[in-house]
Structure formats: structure tokens, C-alpha cells
Amino acid sequence: MLDRIDALPADRQREVACWAARRAMRVAGLEQLGWIADALAAAEDGRPLPRAFTEQNGAAAYGRLMSDPEVPHTTIPLTPDPAFRAFGVAEVLQQAVAFPALVALANHDPLAAAIDAVRDAAIAHGDDRDRFLTEAHAALA
């Protein structure tokens, strides 16, 4: 999949990044929140993301995500990873792992944005990541 993304022209890489970010927001129940929907729309329209997403790697946007009472809180299982097993972590907050796909759209390099957004969206899909990756593969055609 990486080779296919790399072979795309820059404008198509940006489209893939936006597609993956939207999928991540949708699966995490974040797509309809006004401030997140506005950021997605800006990226899809080729406009810059709000400063909260671009400064300090999106620290202000992450802070808002974690404090916004409208944000759902669902957990998904982690794929077994020795780094997490050492700490006894078996689940993660889906919204927290999906959100980086949106922040990835702030990257000026469309290839990096696409790779990061697809990876983050796959993680956000939890046990359904294979279906997401199959859809991503089809979207690259």
C-alpha cells in the first residue's frame, strides 16, 4: 500500500489523506462534532486547518478533544504489542487514536499526510482494521 500511495500525484495523496481522516473521525464518532467537522471541511476544500491543529503538533486540538463533553469515549482493543503488554494495556480510547489522522492533514508533505492518516485510521478501526485497509486499497485504485 505504501508504494501505491507513493506513486500517486501530490493532489491525489492529499485526497487519500482526507479520505482516511474522515473515515477515522467517522468510526470514532467524531465526524459530526462542529469544530472537527469544520477542520475536516477545511482540509477537504484545500484550506489550512485551524491553528489549534497546526501549532505544537495539534496540542490545543488534543486538549479540546479530551475536555469536550460531546466527545464520545469508546475503547477498542489493541493489537498485541510487547510495548503495551509490558504496561498491561489491552485497550485504548478510540477517539484518541483516531484524532491523529485529522492532525496529520496539517502536514505540508502530502505523502507524509497520507501515510500517517491511513495508518492512524487503520488503528482507529480496531478489530475492523482489515476491512478498512481493504477499502483503502480499493480507494487507491
PDB file of N, CA and C in Angstrom, residues 77-92:
ATOM      1  N   PRO A  77      -9.797  -2.639  21.376  1.00  0.00           N
ATOM      2  CA  PRO A  77      -8.654  -3.466  21.786  1.00  0.00           C
ATOM      3  C   PRO A  77      -7.411  -3.095  20.981  1.00  0.00           C
ATOM      4  N   LEU A  78      -6.278  -3.216  21.631  1.00  0.00           N
ATOM      5  CA  LEU A  78      -5.004  -3.012  20.947  1.00  0.00           C
ATOM      6  C   LEU A  78      -4.529  -4.337  20.382  1.00  0.00           C
ATOM      7  N   THR A  79      -3.914  -4.270  19.224  1.00  0.00           N
ATOM      8  CA  THR A  79      -3.260  -5.456  18.704  1.00  0.00           C
ATOM      9  C   THR A  79      -2.127  -5.792  19.654  1.00  0.00           C
ATOM     10  N   PRO A  80      -1.938  -7.039  19.972  1.00  0.00           N
ATOM     11  CA  PRO A  80      -0.862  -7.378  20.914  1.00  0.00           C
ATOM     12  C   PRO A  80       0.469  -6.760  20.474  1.00  0.00           C
ATOM     13  N   ASP A  81       1.048  -6.012  21.360  1.00  0.00           N
ATOM     14  CA  ASP A  81       2.310  -5.332  21.112  1.00  0.00           C
ATOM     15  C   ASP A  81       3.113  -5.403  22.397  1.00  0.00           C
ATOM     16  N   PRO A  82       4.333  -5.896  22.321  1.00  0.00           N
ATOM     17  CA  PRO A  82       5.130  -6.031  23.546  1.00  0.00           C
ATOM     18  C   PRO A  82       5.274  -4.724  24.317  1.00  0.00           C
ATOM     19  N   ALA A  83       5.320  -3.605  23.610  1.00  0.00           N
ATOM     20  CA  ALA A  83       5.477  -2.313  24.286  1.00  0.00           C
ATOM     21  C   ALA A  83       4.288  -2.018  25.186  1.00  0.00           C
ATOM     22  N   PHE A  84       3.098  -2.392  24.757  1.00  0.00           N
ATOM     23  CA  PHE A  84       1.907  -2.142  25.555  1.00  0.00           C
ATOM     24  C   PHE A  84       1.682  -3.240  26.593  1.00  0.00           C
ATOM     25  N   ARG A  85       1.998  -4.475  26.228  1.00  0.00           N
ATOM     26  CA  ARG A  85       1.815  -5.587  27.169  1.00  0.00           C
ATOM     27  C   ARG A  85       2.622  -5.374  28.442  1.00  0.00           C
ATOM     28  N   ALA A  86       3.796  -4.780  28.290  1.00  0.00           N
ATOM     29  CA  ALA A  86       4.656  -4.542  29.457  1.00  0.00           C
ATOM     30  C   ALA A  86       3.957  -3.660  30.487  1.00  0.00           C
ATOM     31  N   PHE A  87       3.028  -2.827  30.018  1.00  0.00           N
ATOM     32  CA  PHE A  87       2.300  -1.935  30.918  1.00  0.00           C
ATOM     33  C   PHE A  87       0.888  -2.438  31.215  1.00  0.00           C
ATOM     34  N   GLY A  88       0.552  -3.617  30.717  1.00  0.00           N
ATOM     35  CA  GLY A  88      -0.760  -4.187  30.957  1.00  0.00           C
ATOM     36  C   GLY A  88      -1.873  -3.483  30.214  1.00  0.00           C
ATOM     37  N   VAL A  89      -1.559  -2.786  29.131  1.00  0.00           N
ATOM     38  CA  VAL A  89      -2.564  -2.052  28.358  1.00  0.00           C
ATOM     39  C   VAL A  89      -3.151  -2.982  27.296  1.00  0.00           C
ATOM     40  N   ALA A  90      -4.465  -3.166  27.332  1.00  0.00           N
ATOM     41  CA  ALA A  90      -5.140  -4.024  26.365  1.00  0.00           C
ATOM     42  C   ALA A  90      -6.136  -3.249  25.514  1.00  0.00           C
ATOM     43  N   GLU A  91      -6.521  -2.055  25.975  1.00  0.00           N
ATOM     44  CA  GLU A  91      -7.488  -1.234  25.251  1.00  0.00           C
ATOM     45  C   GLU A  91      -6.990   0.202  25.207  1.00  0.00           C
ATOM     46  N   VAL A  92      -7.548   0.939  24.256  1.00  0.00           N
ATOM     47  CA  VAL A  92      -7.181   2.343  24.095  1.00  0.00           C
ATOM     48  C   VAL A  92      -8.438   3.131  23.746  1.00  0.00           C
TER      49      VAL A  92
END
